[in-house]
Amino acid sequence: MNENGLDALVSGTATPVETDQVGAKWTAARVVAGYGAALSLSLYLTVKVIWVVAALLGSTPSTFSDGDWILLNGVTVVMSVVGVVLGLALAQRWGRRLPAPPVVFFAWMAAGFLIPMIPYMLFGAVLGGDAGGGDSGGGDAVPSWETAFIAIGFGGMALGLAIALPIYMRERWPAAFLGRVGDHRPAPLGRSHLRALYVLVAVPALLWAYWAAGGTLGLTHRDLMNADGRLLAGNSALWAVLGAAAIRTVATGRPRMPRWIPMAVAFTSSGSLVAWSVWKLPWALLRPGGYTAAEYPAVSVVQYGLSITAGIVMLAALRKAAWPHQSGVR
């Protein structure tokens, strides 16, 4: 095996391979899913652009100032444009010629934001929760077509990424994703590295699981931790644990399974730990538009700080686990 693992992925030195390594059907699925992701998120982008234009014309939710509302939605417009471009890059040939670092970074953040939300949205729909929002973020009701565009945008982009991104990464960096766990020598992560990761993941995961089970310790506005909030907390705990378990699988070579499964899960989980915490922490501390966090500010700092650290450590472990060993495949 030559240098073509996740380190080559991050450094941009990996050489793209032909798409027939994963089969024409998988390549076709990547193309369809990538275009579907871009098209779906375009609907969300449309709503956000309308909200910005409306704010510039003087129509702003009652709990937001014009400046806060324009800034908030301006940020999400930029994020949506990046997401649309990412979807197109996953679908089209030119996407495999892009420099690796920005592709990996934006794919990591997008996957972290959206793919873990798939089970949350499914359970939320079954349980009748608000998994996508029925207002403008400021307490004012929005037209049903805007709610539909937002839900389709999130759901379609999440599903498209879940399908297209693993295939794209398997095609472009096969050494890190093809084969089975145990075909390579276990990654030299070390017990201390794994233990540090477990501790970093365990603290926020246990807190989220505790809240999901109905606990109230650390909450200043307990009424905000409703059924939807508990579902979201439980979903976050689940993905954090899945990511740590995936790293352990790659590091120990057990249990045997297709290598791309734990690699994709760890990649998504680490992105989720970082992306959502980076997004939520400013809200919890700055509280724009009268936003109220369920937990105490100090609890927000601890849980999101540890979550960000855990996500970075998990990505570093994943990168080390994917380093091609000079001794090759056993």
PDB file of C-alpha atoms in Angstrom, residues 71-301:
ATOM      1  CA  LEU A  71     -26.158  39.107  10.258  1.00  0.00           C
ATOM      2  CA  LEU A  72     -27.621  35.773  11.364  1.00  0.00           C
ATOM      3  CA  ASN A  73     -29.231  35.020   8.027  1.00  0.00           C
ATOM      4  CA  GLY A  74     -26.291  36.423   6.095  1.00  0.00           C
ATOM      5  CA  VAL A  75     -24.093  33.822   7.805  1.00  0.00           C
ATOM      6  CA  THR A  76     -26.527  31.022   6.958  1.00  0.00           C
ATOM      7  CA  VAL A  77     -26.712  32.265   3.351  1.00  0.00           C
ATOM      8  CA  VAL A  78     -22.930  31.902   3.060  1.00  0.00           C
ATOM      9  CA  MET A  79     -23.073  28.472   4.701  1.00  0.00           C
ATOM     10  CA  SER A  80     -25.823  27.405   2.297  1.00  0.00           C
ATOM     11  CA  VAL A  81     -23.888  28.590  -0.764  1.00  0.00           C
ATOM     12  CA  VAL A  82     -20.883  26.569   0.417  1.00  0.00           C
ATOM     13  CA  GLY A  83     -23.174  23.563   0.914  1.00  0.00           C
ATOM     14  CA  VAL A  84     -24.609  23.855  -2.595  1.00  0.00           C
ATOM     15  CA  VAL A  85     -21.104  24.068  -4.078  1.00  0.00           C
ATOM     16  CA  LEU A  86     -20.058  21.050  -2.000  1.00  0.00           C
ATOM     17  CA  GLY A  87     -23.003  19.037  -3.326  1.00  0.00           C
ATOM     18  CA  LEU A  88     -22.042  19.911  -6.899  1.00  0.00           C
ATOM     19  CA  ALA A  89     -18.392  19.061  -6.188  1.00  0.00           C
ATOM     20  CA  LEU A  90     -19.403  15.616  -4.941  1.00  0.00           C
ATOM     21  CA  ALA A  91     -21.437  15.050  -8.105  1.00  0.00           C
ATOM     22  CA  GLN A  92     -19.186  16.401 -10.848  1.00  0.00           C
ATOM     23  CA  ARG A  93     -15.756  15.429 -12.150  1.00  0.00           C
ATOM     24  CA  TRP A  94     -14.150  18.753 -11.303  1.00  0.00           C
ATOM     25  CA  GLY A  95     -14.897  18.063  -7.639  1.00  0.00           C
ATOM     26  CA  ARG A  96     -12.193  15.372  -7.570  1.00  0.00           C
ATOM     27  CA  ARG A  97      -9.593  17.860  -8.822  1.00  0.00           C
ATOM     28  CA  LEU A  98     -10.179  20.358  -6.033  1.00  0.00           C
ATOM     29  CA  PRO A  99      -7.439  20.756  -3.381  1.00  0.00           C
ATOM     30  CA  ALA A 100      -7.974  18.244  -0.606  1.00  0.00           C
ATOM     31  CA  PRO A 101      -7.789  20.489   2.511  1.00  0.00           C
ATOM     32  CA  PRO A 102     -10.816  22.707   1.737  1.00  0.00           C
ATOM     33  CA  VAL A 103     -12.829  19.750   0.469  1.00  0.00           C
ATOM     34  CA  VAL A 104     -12.130  17.766   3.627  1.00  0.00           C
ATOM     35  CA  PHE A 105     -12.808  20.718   5.925  1.00  0.00           C
ATOM     36  CA  PHE A 106     -16.117  21.769   4.389  1.00  0.00           C
ATOM     37  CA  ALA A 107     -17.238  18.152   3.966  1.00  0.00           C
ATOM     38  CA  TRP A 108     -16.337  17.517   7.628  1.00  0.00           C
ATOM     39  CA  MET A 109     -18.368  20.485   8.842  1.00  0.00           C
ATOM     40  CA  ALA A 110     -21.325  19.853   6.524  1.00  0.00           C
ATOM     41  CA  ALA A 111     -21.465  16.162   7.385  1.00  0.00           C
ATOM     42  CA  GLY A 112     -21.219  17.025  11.065  1.00  0.00           C
ATOM     43  CA  PHE A 113     -24.064  19.520  10.860  1.00  0.00           C
ATOM     44  CA  LEU A 114     -26.502  17.483   8.806  1.00  0.00           C
ATOM     45  CA  ILE A 115     -25.965  13.715   8.684  1.00  0.00           C
ATOM     46  CA  PRO A 116     -26.472  13.194  12.456  1.00  0.00           C
ATOM     47  CA  MET A 117     -29.780  15.050  12.122  1.00  0.00           C
ATOM     48  CA  ILE A 118     -31.298  12.286   9.983  1.00  0.00           C
ATOM     49  CA  PRO A 119     -32.386  10.045  12.918  1.00  0.00           C
ATOM     50  CA  TYR A 120     -33.444  13.158  14.857  1.00  0.00           C
ATOM     51  CA  MET A 121     -35.671  14.307  12.006  1.00  0.00           C
ATOM     52  CA  LEU A 122     -37.124  10.827  11.526  1.00  0.00           C
ATOM     53  CA  PHE A 123     -37.942  10.364  15.211  1.00  0.00           C
ATOM     54  CA  GLY A 124     -39.163  13.945  15.415  1.00  0.00           C
ATOM     55  CA  ALA A 125     -41.586  13.341  12.547  1.00  0.00           C
ATOM     56  CA  VAL A 126     -42.884  10.151  14.167  1.00  0.00           C
ATOM     57  CA  LEU A 127     -43.236  11.759  17.594  1.00  0.00           C
ATOM     58  CA  GLY A 128     -44.614  15.010  16.252  1.00  0.00           C
ATOM     59  CA  GLY A 129     -41.646  17.088  17.391  1.00  0.00           C
ATOM     60  CA  ASP A 130     -40.355  20.320  15.868  1.00  0.00           C
ATOM     61  CA  ALA A 131     -37.379  18.876  13.997  1.00  0.00           C
ATOM     62  CA  GLY A 132     -36.755  21.729  11.655  1.00  0.00           C
ATOM     63  CA  GLY A 133     -38.550  24.676  13.093  1.00  0.00           C
ATOM     64  CA  GLY A 134     -41.911  26.194  12.421  1.00  0.00           C
ATOM     65  CA  ASP A 135     -40.960  29.812  13.017  1.00  0.00           C
ATOM     66  CA  SER A 136     -38.462  32.371  11.902  1.00  0.00           C
ATOM     67  CA  GLY A 137     -36.174  31.827  14.853  1.00  0.00           C
ATOM     68  CA  GLY A 138     -37.629  34.826  16.612  1.00  0.00           C
ATOM     69  CA  GLY A 139     -41.005  33.469  17.640  1.00  0.00           C
ATOM     70  CA  ASP A 140     -42.970  34.731  14.589  1.00  0.00           C
ATOM     71  CA  ALA A 141     -44.825  32.164  12.509  1.00  0.00           C
ATOM     72  CA  VAL A 142     -43.678  31.670   8.917  1.00  0.00           C
ATOM     73  CA  PRO A 143     -45.687  30.589   5.854  1.00  0.00           C
ATOM     74  CA  SER A 144     -46.052  26.865   5.388  1.00  0.00           C
ATOM     75  CA  TRP A 145     -44.146  26.883   2.094  1.00  0.00           C
ATOM     76  CA  GLU A 146     -41.107  28.373   3.840  1.00  0.00           C
ATOM     77  CA  THR A 147     -41.296  25.696   6.531  1.00  0.00           C
ATOM     78  CA  ALA A 148     -41.496  23.048   3.790  1.00  0.00           C
ATOM     79  CA  PHE A 149     -38.499  24.513   1.925  1.00  0.00           C
ATOM     80  CA  ILE A 150     -36.450  24.565   5.127  1.00  0.00           C
ATOM     81  CA  ALA A 151     -37.347  20.973   6.013  1.00  0.00           C
ATOM     82  CA  ILE A 152     -36.663  19.717   2.470  1.00  0.00           C
ATOM     83  CA  GLY A 153     -33.412  21.688   2.373  1.00  0.00           C
ATOM     84  CA  PHE A 154     -32.092  20.163   5.581  1.00  0.00           C
ATOM     85  CA  GLY A 155     -33.406  16.662   4.955  1.00  0.00           C
ATOM     86  CA  GLY A 156     -32.387  16.487   1.300  1.00  0.00           C
ATOM     87  CA  MET A 157     -28.899  17.836   1.924  1.00  0.00           C
ATOM     88  CA  ALA A 158     -28.400  15.477   4.876  1.00  0.00           C
ATOM     89  CA  LEU A 159     -29.483  12.422   2.890  1.00  0.00           C
ATOM     90  CA  GLY A 160     -27.486  13.474  -0.160  1.00  0.00           C
ATOM     91  CA  LEU A 161     -24.333  13.921   1.912  1.00  0.00           C
ATOM     92  CA  ALA A 162     -24.865  10.607   3.688  1.00  0.00           C
ATOM     93  CA  ILE A 163     -24.835   8.835   0.314  1.00  0.00           C
ATOM     94  CA  ALA A 164     -22.478  10.905  -1.831  1.00  0.00           C
ATOM     95  CA  LEU A 165     -19.715  11.776   0.634  1.00  0.00           C
ATOM     96  CA  PRO A 166     -18.611   8.234   1.637  1.00  0.00           C
ATOM     97  CA  ILE A 167     -18.554   7.188  -2.035  1.00  0.00           C
ATOM     98  CA  TYR A 168     -16.579  10.285  -3.021  1.00  0.00           C
ATOM     99  CA  MET A 169     -14.027   9.662  -0.284  1.00  0.00           C
ATOM    100  CA  ARG A 170     -13.729   5.958  -1.145  1.00  0.00           C
ATOM    101  CA  GLU A 171     -13.098   6.873  -4.782  1.00  0.00           C
ATOM    102  CA  ARG A 172     -10.586   9.621  -4.117  1.00  0.00           C
ATOM    103  CA  TRP A 173      -8.726   8.098  -1.124  1.00  0.00           C
ATOM    104  CA  PRO A 174      -9.234   4.333  -1.401  1.00  0.00           C
ATOM    105  CA  ALA A 175      -6.467   3.316   1.028  1.00  0.00           C
ATOM    106  CA  ALA A 176      -8.290   4.960   3.922  1.00  0.00           C
ATOM    107  CA  PHE A 177     -11.739   3.605   3.137  1.00  0.00           C
ATOM    108  CA  LEU A 178     -11.588   0.395   1.102  1.00  0.00           C
ATOM    109  CA  GLY A 179     -11.036  -3.099   2.482  1.00  0.00           C
ATOM    110  CA  ARG A 180     -12.083  -4.465   5.855  1.00  0.00           C
ATOM    111  CA  VAL A 181     -11.181  -3.623   9.423  1.00  0.00           C
ATOM    112  CA  GLY A 182      -8.308  -5.883  10.425  1.00  0.00           C
ATOM    113  CA  ASP A 183      -6.742  -6.007   6.948  1.00  0.00           C
ATOM    114  CA  HIS A 184      -4.228  -3.403   8.156  1.00  0.00           C
ATOM    115  CA  ARG A 185      -2.139  -3.396  11.280  1.00  0.00           C
ATOM    116  CA  PRO A 186      -3.997  -1.662  14.125  1.00  0.00           C
ATOM    117  CA  ALA A 187      -3.318   2.067  14.287  1.00  0.00           C
ATOM    118  CA  PRO A 188      -0.647   3.003  16.866  1.00  0.00           C
ATOM    119  CA  LEU A 189      -2.919   5.373  18.775  1.00  0.00           C
ATOM    120  CA  GLY A 190      -1.826   4.261  22.211  1.00  0.00           C
ATOM    121  CA  ARG A 191      -3.923   3.623  25.277  1.00  0.00           C
ATOM    122  CA  SER A 192      -3.406   7.129  26.655  1.00  0.00           C
ATOM    123  CA  HIS A 193      -4.725   8.671  23.420  1.00  0.00           C
ATOM    124  CA  LEU A 194      -7.776   6.440  23.420  1.00  0.00           C
ATOM    125  CA  ARG A 195      -8.450   7.032  27.107  1.00  0.00           C
ATOM    126  CA  ALA A 196      -8.240  10.796  26.639  1.00  0.00           C
ATOM    127  CA  LEU A 197     -10.704  10.529  23.776  1.00  0.00           C
ATOM    128  CA  TYR A 198     -13.083   8.394  25.827  1.00  0.00           C
ATOM    129  CA  VAL A 199     -13.042  10.887  28.718  1.00  0.00           C
ATOM    130  CA  LEU A 200     -13.577  13.885  26.450  1.00  0.00           C
ATOM    131  CA  VAL A 201     -16.504  12.184  24.737  1.00  0.00           C
ATOM    132  CA  ALA A 202     -17.974  10.714  27.924  1.00  0.00           C
ATOM    133  CA  VAL A 203     -18.520  13.998  29.766  1.00  0.00           C
ATOM    134  CA  PRO A 204     -20.790  15.744  27.229  1.00  0.00           C
ATOM    135  CA  ALA A 205     -22.337  12.440  26.099  1.00  0.00           C
ATOM    136  CA  LEU A 206     -23.361  11.509  29.647  1.00  0.00           C
ATOM    137  CA  LEU A 207     -24.722  15.018  30.233  1.00  0.00           C
ATOM    138  CA  TRP A 208     -26.782  14.863  27.034  1.00  0.00           C
ATOM    139  CA  ALA A 209     -28.027  11.367  27.861  1.00  0.00           C
ATOM    140  CA  TYR A 210     -28.972  12.563  31.364  1.00  0.00           C
ATOM    141  CA  TRP A 211     -31.007  15.435  29.926  1.00  0.00           C
ATOM    142  CA  ALA A 212     -32.561  13.124  27.340  1.00  0.00           C
ATOM    143  CA  ALA A 213     -33.713  10.865  30.183  1.00  0.00           C
ATOM    144  CA  GLY A 214     -35.440  13.804  31.878  1.00  0.00           C
ATOM    145  CA  GLY A 215     -32.703  15.071  34.208  1.00  0.00           C
ATOM    146  CA  THR A 216     -32.633  18.759  35.066  1.00  0.00           C
ATOM    147  CA  LEU A 217     -29.253  19.313  36.744  1.00  0.00           C
ATOM    148  CA  GLY A 218     -27.426  22.157  34.987  1.00  0.00           C
ATOM    149  CA  LEU A 219     -30.587  23.603  33.447  1.00  0.00           C
ATOM    150  CA  THR A 220     -31.691  27.107  34.297  1.00  0.00           C
ATOM    151  CA  HIS A 221     -34.797  27.063  32.059  1.00  0.00           C
ATOM    152  CA  ARG A 222     -36.088  23.546  32.534  1.00  0.00           C
ATOM    153  CA  ASP A 223     -39.233  24.204  30.503  1.00  0.00           C
ATOM    154  CA  LEU A 224     -37.068  24.625  27.393  1.00  0.00           C
ATOM    155  CA  MET A 225     -35.831  21.060  27.667  1.00  0.00           C
ATOM    156  CA  ASN A 226     -39.082  19.720  26.226  1.00  0.00           C
ATOM    157  CA  ALA A 227     -39.590  16.465  24.332  1.00  0.00           C
ATOM    158  CA  ASP A 228     -37.914  17.906  21.249  1.00  0.00           C
ATOM    159  CA  GLY A 229     -34.966  19.166  23.274  1.00  0.00           C
ATOM    160  CA  ARG A 230     -34.529  15.797  24.968  1.00  0.00           C
ATOM    161  CA  LEU A 231     -34.663  14.057  21.601  1.00  0.00           C
ATOM    162  CA  LEU A 232     -31.956  16.365  20.271  1.00  0.00           C
ATOM    163  CA  ALA A 233     -29.796  15.796  23.368  1.00  0.00           C
ATOM    164  CA  GLY A 234     -30.185  12.028  23.063  1.00  0.00           C
ATOM    165  CA  ASN A 235     -29.271  12.168  19.385  1.00  0.00           C
ATOM    166  CA  SER A 236     -26.120  14.153  20.192  1.00  0.00           C
ATOM    167  CA  ALA A 237     -25.131  11.620  22.864  1.00  0.00           C
ATOM    168  CA  LEU A 238     -25.690   8.742  20.447  1.00  0.00           C
ATOM    169  CA  TRP A 239     -23.438  10.162  17.748  1.00  0.00           C
ATOM    170  CA  ALA A 240     -20.702  11.055  20.223  1.00  0.00           C
ATOM    171  CA  VAL A 241     -20.623   7.452  21.492  1.00  0.00           C
ATOM    172  CA  LEU A 242     -20.759   6.053  17.954  1.00  0.00           C
ATOM    173  CA  GLY A 243     -17.751   8.151  16.991  1.00  0.00           C
ATOM    174  CA  ALA A 244     -15.663   6.943  19.934  1.00  0.00           C
ATOM    175  CA  ALA A 245     -16.679   3.342  19.209  1.00  0.00           C
ATOM    176  CA  ALA A 246     -15.731   3.771  15.547  1.00  0.00           C
ATOM    177  CA  ILE A 247     -12.256   5.024  16.474  1.00  0.00           C
ATOM    178  CA  ARG A 248     -11.823   2.036  18.776  1.00  0.00           C
ATOM    179  CA  THR A 249     -12.836  -0.322  15.970  1.00  0.00           C
ATOM    180  CA  VAL A 250     -10.272   1.126  13.560  1.00  0.00           C
ATOM    181  CA  ALA A 251      -7.579   1.261  16.246  1.00  0.00           C
ATOM    182  CA  THR A 252      -8.016  -2.318  17.486  1.00  0.00           C
ATOM    183  CA  GLY A 253      -9.066  -4.006  14.252  1.00  0.00           C
ATOM    184  CA  ARG A 254     -12.219  -5.419  15.881  1.00  0.00           C
ATOM    185  CA  PRO A 255     -14.938  -6.214  15.067  1.00  0.00           C
ATOM    186  CA  ARG A 256     -14.429  -7.117  11.427  1.00  0.00           C
ATOM    187  CA  MET A 257     -16.501  -5.014   9.053  1.00  0.00           C
ATOM    188  CA  PRO A 258     -16.051  -2.934   5.900  1.00  0.00           C
ATOM    189  CA  ARG A 259     -13.459  -0.299   6.760  1.00  0.00           C
ATOM    190  CA  TRP A 260     -15.456   2.600   5.333  1.00  0.00           C
ATOM    191  CA  ILE A 261     -18.191   2.180   7.966  1.00  0.00           C
ATOM    192  CA  PRO A 262     -16.184   3.137  11.093  1.00  0.00           C
ATOM    193  CA  MET A 263     -14.165   5.672   9.089  1.00  0.00           C
ATOM    194  CA  ALA A 264     -17.332   7.427   7.873  1.00  0.00           C
ATOM    195  CA  VAL A 265     -18.993   7.267  11.306  1.00  0.00           C
ATOM    196  CA  ALA A 266     -15.936   8.727  13.068  1.00  0.00           C
ATOM    197  CA  PHE A 267     -15.577  11.433  10.415  1.00  0.00           C
ATOM    198  CA  THR A 268     -19.243  12.410  10.804  1.00  0.00           C
ATOM    199  CA  SER A 269     -19.243  12.197  14.593  1.00  0.00           C
ATOM    200  CA  SER A 270     -16.134  14.330  15.018  1.00  0.00           C
ATOM    201  CA  GLY A 271     -17.579  16.920  12.641  1.00  0.00           C
ATOM    202  CA  SER A 272     -20.839  16.941  14.585  1.00  0.00           C
ATOM    203  CA  LEU A 273     -19.079  17.472  17.920  1.00  0.00           C
ATOM    204  CA  VAL A 274     -17.245  20.486  16.522  1.00  0.00           C
ATOM    205  CA  ALA A 275     -19.755  22.026  14.118  1.00  0.00           C
ATOM    206  CA  TRP A 276     -22.793  22.118  16.387  1.00  0.00           C
ATOM    207  CA  SER A 277     -20.794  23.288  19.399  1.00  0.00           C
ATOM    208  CA  VAL A 278     -19.128  26.095  17.439  1.00  0.00           C
ATOM    209  CA  TRP A 279     -22.602  27.132  16.273  1.00  0.00           C
ATOM    210  CA  LYS A 280     -24.394  26.837  19.622  1.00  0.00           C
ATOM    211  CA  LEU A 281     -21.799  28.342  21.959  1.00  0.00           C
ATOM    212  CA  PRO A 282     -22.113  31.950  20.672  1.00  0.00           C
ATOM    213  CA  TRP A 283     -25.908  31.646  20.888  1.00  0.00           C
ATOM    214  CA  ALA A 284     -25.725  30.456  24.476  1.00  0.00           C
ATOM    215  CA  LEU A 285     -23.331  33.229  25.508  1.00  0.00           C
ATOM    216  CA  LEU A 286     -24.387  36.219  23.371  1.00  0.00           C
ATOM    217  CA  ARG A 287     -28.116  35.344  23.170  1.00  0.00           C
ATOM    218  CA  PRO A 288     -29.058  37.429  20.119  1.00  0.00           C
ATOM    219  CA  GLY A 289     -32.695  38.308  19.554  1.00  0.00           C
ATOM    220  CA  GLY A 290     -33.683  37.393  23.078  1.00  0.00           C
ATOM    221  CA  TYR A 291     -32.526  33.794  22.604  1.00  0.00           C
ATOM    222  CA  THR A 292     -32.725  31.798  25.823  1.00  0.00           C
ATOM    223  CA  ALA A 293     -30.559  28.746  26.419  1.00  0.00           C
ATOM    224  CA  ALA A 294     -31.886  25.908  28.549  1.00  0.00           C
ATOM    225  CA  GLU A 295     -28.637  25.474  30.470  1.00  0.00           C
ATOM    226  CA  TYR A 296     -26.564  27.811  32.616  1.00  0.00           C
ATOM    227  CA  PRO A 297     -23.875  29.780  30.690  1.00  0.00           C
ATOM    228  CA  ALA A 298     -21.085  27.979  32.587  1.00  0.00           C
ATOM    229  CA  VAL A 299     -22.587  24.611  31.635  1.00  0.00           C
ATOM    230  CA  SER A 300     -22.707  25.745  27.997  1.00  0.00           C
ATOM    231  CA  VAL A 301     -19.029  26.657  28.080  1.00  0.00           C
TER     232      VAL A 301
END
